[in-house]
Amino acid sequence: MRKLSQLKKQLKQKKQVPPALTKSDEKMVKKIVDETSLLNKNNVTRTKAYLDFYRRNPAIHWSFLAHMVSRNGGWNMTDLKGSLHSRLMDRSERETFFSFLERSNWLIFQDAYPQLLLYEESSKRKKPLFHLLPALHVSFFMKCAWDFFWQERDSYLLTMALIVNEQNYLESRVVQHPGYQAVFSTVEFKMQDLLSMNHILFPYVKGGKVKLAGATVHQFERLHERILIGKRLYGILFGSGLKMVEKWASSTTHTGSRKDYWPHLFNSVDEGMPGLALKPRLISCKLTPGSPRIYSPKLEFSWKDRKHEKVEPGDWYKDSNVLSYLEGSLESLGGEIEAEYCSTLRKLELAGILGEVVE
């Protein structure tokens, strides 16, 4: 692929020492860092920021993909306090899982959002400013990718580059970090993978009803698998149903509760009666008559905002072999997942009834 050979040539150049910043450069970098920090408070603020940016800059497809995946991150966070997952995990396990999800969500935003803001500033000034990326501690790989995008305006290649970058960025800082290894060794995490409970959902409206597209994440601890699922999710999202997902996202505020997409099944208020015997209530994603909806709280009532430790330094990029992930072009994938998701909810409910954790 000719374009990739051009990018590979740029990546083979020696990494240059960041130039001395002018006062104007320093002011811009500080503004970007401050704005990123302000919007990196929690999953809700990050998720909204991605969508707002995409509305202003629709050529940056990754921002909408990040918005939709971040919605799922929020749902996973509140699941830990909801009526299904909370029965399968004790308090310590829920805390560990939330810390893992929150740190990942926070890290990606603090690395990617400054890149987006610098692109936006470049567009306003009608000249590339990507020489400032090293001052924002962004990988050399992305410095080359943004320079290349400025020349070619290839949204697909930029999206693939950002997927590769963010997953490699997480690898040593979260996935391989000793503090989070317990997440991948717990029975609950293995059970989720076994029962296909790690769904990424893209809600959309069709025929007056909210339907679900998406894919299932397996073997999250493997970098290669995470990059491939990112590519697949992009193909699903930016396929023929993009406008329907965009319409749903624009009209639905992200709260972290799964009530956002299916209020007939989930509620952010707990409708369960204390002491009531647990029994199955789900059949094909419909509640049995008289059954309370599944409790799925809003993020603001589930977890307090966290203060994060400084990011571990270092550039993940080592060689141009990662460019193989950028090959190909956008494939429109169906991604129908609703039946599988409904089956999963049923399994999860039964697992909770059989394995309730008493604190």
XYZ file of C-alpha atoms in Angstrom:
359
model
C 0.000 0.000 0.000
C 1.627 3.205 -1.234
C 0.369 5.360 1.621
C 1.741 2.990 4.236
C 5.154 2.972 2.580
C 5.191 6.762 2.828
C 4.273 6.648 6.498
C 6.835 3.925 7.145
C 9.497 6.149 5.623
C 8.559 8.940 8.018
C 8.636 6.578 10.987
C 12.138 5.362 10.094
C 13.497 8.858 10.493
C 15.353 9.433 13.703
C 13.270 10.871 16.479
C 14.100 14.524 16.702
C 14.675 16.353 19.939
C 11.607 18.526 20.605
C 12.304 22.105 19.529
C 12.433 24.849 22.123
C 8.954 26.230 22.671
C 8.133 29.847 22.061
C 6.011 31.695 24.602
C 3.075 31.291 22.228
C 3.725 27.536 22.039
C 3.936 27.252 25.809
C 0.664 29.117 26.182
C -1.063 26.783 23.705
C 0.304 23.643 25.354
C -0.829 24.854 28.774
C -4.293 25.650 27.427
C -4.595 22.153 25.954
C -3.376 20.472 29.150
C -5.748 22.541 31.292
C -8.775 21.844 29.078
C -7.966 18.121 28.991
C -7.644 18.018 32.773
C -10.962 19.837 33.212
C -12.819 17.354 30.997
C -11.042 14.287 32.393
C -12.972 14.314 35.679
C -14.935 11.132 35.114
C -16.404 8.855 32.456
C -19.417 11.106 31.849
C -17.351 14.239 31.153
C -14.939 12.328 28.900
C -17.694 10.679 26.922
C -19.432 13.996 26.275
C -16.146 15.646 25.265
C -15.508 13.013 22.579
C -18.958 13.561 21.062
C -18.723 17.346 21.190
C -15.370 17.181 19.398
C -16.714 14.829 16.731
C -19.604 17.181 16.025
C -17.105 19.967 15.415
C -14.665 17.761 13.471
C -16.501 14.910 11.693
C -13.381 13.906 9.732
C -11.877 12.565 12.954
C -13.831 9.315 13.044
C -11.919 7.993 16.042
C -13.559 10.559 18.294
C -17.035 9.125 17.684
C -15.730 5.576 18.085
C -14.144 6.670 21.378
C -17.434 8.257 22.438
C -19.416 5.068 21.886
C -16.807 2.798 23.488
C -16.565 5.205 26.420
C -20.333 4.940 26.910
C -19.814 1.209 27.318
C -17.022 1.880 29.784
C -19.454 3.887 31.884
C -22.066 1.134 31.752
C -19.448 -1.372 32.878
C -18.529 0.887 35.790
C -22.099 1.215 37.052
C -22.759 -2.496 36.503
C -20.492 -3.028 39.496
C -23.096 -1.327 41.688
C -26.152 -2.647 39.835
C -28.392 -5.552 40.769
C -26.743 -8.150 38.517
C -22.953 -7.852 38.849
C -22.965 -6.784 42.495
C -24.133 -10.261 43.507
C -21.135 -11.890 41.839
C -18.384 -9.755 43.395
C -17.493 -8.646 46.895
C -16.692 -5.024 47.729
C -12.930 -5.407 47.253
C -13.336 -7.001 43.815
C -15.731 -4.272 42.702
C -13.247 -1.619 43.810
C -10.413 -3.302 41.905
C -12.502 -3.630 38.752
C -13.617 -0.012 38.921
C -10.034 1.195 39.414
C -9.005 -0.820 36.362
C -11.819 0.590 34.191
C -11.389 4.150 35.453
C -7.612 4.197 35.022
C -7.911 2.885 31.452
C -10.614 5.422 30.581
C -8.628 8.260 32.163
C -5.321 7.314 30.522
C -6.723 7.115 27.008
C -8.414 10.501 27.347
C -5.359 12.286 28.740
C -3.262 10.922 25.863
C -5.724 11.264 22.977
C -7.707 14.403 23.753
C -4.670 16.750 23.591
C -4.010 15.337 20.126
C -7.556 16.168 19.096
C -7.323 19.700 20.465
C -4.002 20.289 18.713
C -5.529 19.145 15.426
C -8.445 21.519 15.981
C -6.060 24.404 16.648
C -4.102 23.474 13.515
C -7.319 23.609 11.496
C -8.175 27.042 12.868
C -4.727 28.381 11.997
C -4.619 26.483 8.705
C -1.160 25.098 9.440
C 0.055 21.908 11.163
C 1.164 22.285 14.765
C 2.049 18.663 15.398
C 5.644 19.551 16.251
C 4.140 20.365 19.669
C 3.003 16.777 20.287
C 6.283 15.822 22.035
C 5.602 18.593 24.558
C 2.316 16.807 25.298
C 4.181 13.481 25.754
C 2.514 11.928 22.719
C 4.198 9.004 20.958
C 6.474 9.625 17.989
C 4.216 7.208 16.108
C 1.270 9.597 16.405
C 3.365 12.634 15.534
C 4.066 10.956 12.175
C 0.445 9.789 11.833
C -0.961 13.295 12.347
C 1.554 14.837 9.919
C 0.500 12.211 7.407
C -3.214 12.837 7.984
C -2.702 16.545 7.431
C -1.328 15.751 3.973
C -3.612 12.894 2.911
C -6.844 13.475 4.913
C -7.325 9.714 5.221
C -9.770 9.241 8.113
C -9.452 5.455 8.027
C -5.672 5.435 8.429
C -5.795 8.000 11.229
C -8.437 5.970 13.066
C -6.370 2.804 12.774
C -3.277 4.659 13.985
C -5.142 5.979 17.027
C -6.491 2.502 17.834
C -2.967 1.052 17.677
C -1.560 3.928 19.706
C -4.091 3.850 22.523
C -3.970 0.087 22.992
C -0.181 0.098 23.073
C -0.332 3.060 25.452
C -2.469 0.994 27.849
C -0.358 -2.152 27.582
C 2.393 -1.357 30.093
C 0.460 1.235 32.090
C -2.599 -0.913 32.860
C -2.748 -4.379 31.317
C 0.802 -5.399 32.297
C 0.869 -3.244 35.419
C 1.357 -5.396 38.547
C -1.354 -3.471 40.356
C -4.022 -4.695 37.921
C -2.896 -8.266 37.349
C -5.440 -9.417 39.924
C -8.207 -8.346 37.545
C -7.230 -10.909 34.929
C -6.791 -13.742 37.420
C -10.161 -13.459 39.141
C -12.840 -16.063 38.570
C -15.320 -13.303 37.694
C -13.199 -11.975 34.813
C -12.685 -15.481 33.410
C -16.398 -16.152 33.766
C -17.217 -12.995 31.816
C -14.986 -14.105 28.968
C -16.420 -17.637 29.066
C -20.033 -16.427 28.999
C -19.309 -13.691 26.431
C -20.338 -10.938 28.811
C -17.868 -8.336 27.548
C -20.149 -6.754 24.972
C -19.556 -3.390 23.320
C -22.991 -2.067 22.365
C -23.922 0.533 19.761
C -27.595 1.454 20.261
C -29.587 2.835 17.336
C -33.249 3.489 16.570
C -35.053 1.451 13.931
C -38.787 1.171 13.520
C -39.298 3.295 16.605
C -37.349 0.867 18.808
C -33.809 1.019 20.166
C -31.828 -1.857 18.680
C -28.280 -2.968 19.447
C -25.264 -3.532 17.213
C -21.751 -4.234 18.433
C -19.241 -6.971 19.171
C -17.913 -9.092 22.016
C -14.446 -8.596 23.477
C -12.506 -11.765 24.257
C -9.023 -12.007 25.764
C -8.792 -8.325 26.670
C -5.378 -8.949 28.204
C -3.924 -9.595 24.720
C -2.800 -6.484 22.852
C -3.319 -8.052 19.427
C -6.929 -8.968 20.238
C -7.725 -5.475 21.526
C -6.437 -3.871 18.330
C -8.434 -6.291 16.168
C -11.643 -5.648 18.098
C -11.025 -1.921 17.709
C -10.814 -2.350 13.953
C -13.963 -4.467 13.937
C -15.889 -1.948 16.034
C -14.889 0.824 13.644
C -16.175 -1.221 10.704
C -19.491 -1.786 12.487
C -19.910 1.812 13.622
C -18.962 3.531 10.374
C -20.854 1.109 8.173
C -24.322 1.579 6.771
C -25.916 2.274 10.161
C -23.703 5.203 11.164
C -26.399 7.865 10.838
C -28.781 5.888 13.057
C -26.172 5.520 15.814
C -25.217 9.200 15.501
C -28.865 10.189 15.837
C -29.284 8.074 18.963
C -26.072 9.393 20.532
C -26.979 13.017 19.805
C -30.426 12.656 21.363
C -29.424 10.546 24.389
C -27.398 12.016 27.243
C -24.845 9.614 28.681
C -25.433 8.988 32.394
C -23.679 5.652 32.866
C -26.969 3.857 33.487
C -28.082 1.220 31.006
C -31.453 2.913 31.237
C -29.941 5.247 28.630
C -30.744 2.758 25.883
C -33.311 0.312 27.329
C -35.539 1.983 29.960
C -38.062 -0.842 29.589
C -35.510 -3.225 31.101
C -33.260 -1.058 33.291
C -33.927 1.710 35.778
C -31.549 4.046 37.601
C -33.764 3.693 40.687
C -33.741 0.373 42.533
C -37.252 -1.090 42.239
C -36.386 -4.281 44.132
C -37.908 -5.029 47.513
C -35.445 -5.752 50.370
C -35.615 -9.365 51.510
C -37.540 -10.461 48.417
C -36.496 -13.919 47.227
C -34.449 -13.846 44.013
C -35.988 -15.522 41.009
C -35.506 -15.328 37.222
C -37.338 -12.438 35.599
C -35.828 -12.207 32.098
C -37.064 -13.975 28.981
C -35.659 -12.764 25.641
C -34.889 -9.337 27.107
C -38.428 -8.953 28.399
C -39.456 -8.869 32.046
C -41.885 -11.410 33.366
C -45.186 -9.780 34.475
C -44.881 -7.871 37.741
C -41.066 -8.073 37.863
C -39.007 -4.996 38.808
C -36.603 -3.574 36.261
C -32.896 -4.288 36.587
C -31.167 -1.733 38.778
C -28.549 0.180 36.766
C -27.524 3.362 38.603
C -26.151 6.565 37.137
C -22.406 7.036 37.404
C -22.684 10.113 39.633
C -24.456 8.026 42.287
C -22.171 5.007 41.879
C -18.587 6.213 42.132
C -16.867 9.373 43.324
C -14.405 11.137 41.044
C -10.870 9.813 41.467
C -7.518 11.550 41.669
C -4.985 9.752 39.501
C -1.283 9.236 39.886
C 0.948 10.773 37.240
C 1.335 8.861 34.008
C 4.305 6.534 33.734
C 6.776 8.060 31.223
C 7.964 6.375 28.047
C 7.139 5.932 24.366
C 5.729 2.540 23.417
C 6.752 2.846 19.748
C 9.740 0.672 18.819
C 9.496 -0.289 15.140
C 7.266 0.066 12.085
C 5.894 -3.489 12.203
C 2.736 -2.115 13.811
C 1.832 -0.573 10.456
C 0.433 -3.945 9.398
C -2.632 -3.110 11.511
C -3.281 -0.088 9.293
C -3.586 -2.134 6.106
C -6.892 -2.506 4.308
C -9.853 -0.176 4.115
C -13.138 0.374 5.910
C -15.365 -2.686 5.750
C -19.043 -2.256 6.516
C -19.831 -4.953 9.076
C -23.277 -5.897 10.347
C -22.489 -6.441 13.997
C -25.938 -7.563 15.108
C -25.552 -8.551 18.739
C -28.959 -8.141 20.358
C -29.862 -11.840 20.586
C -26.453 -12.707 22.032
C -26.695 -9.841 24.523
C -30.151 -10.939 25.672
C -28.878 -14.480 26.187
C -25.973 -13.092 28.189
C -28.257 -11.076 30.472
C -30.216 -14.248 31.190
C -27.021 -16.157 32.045
C -25.796 -13.303 34.208
C -29.056 -13.153 36.128
C -28.988 -16.899 36.800
C -25.339 -16.752 37.857
C -26.199 -13.975 40.306
C -29.038 -15.984 41.812
C -26.839 -19.054 42.262
C -23.723 -17.246 43.403
C -24.863 -14.263 45.425
C -22.071 -12.693 47.477
C -23.036 -11.737 51.030
C -20.936 -8.923 52.520
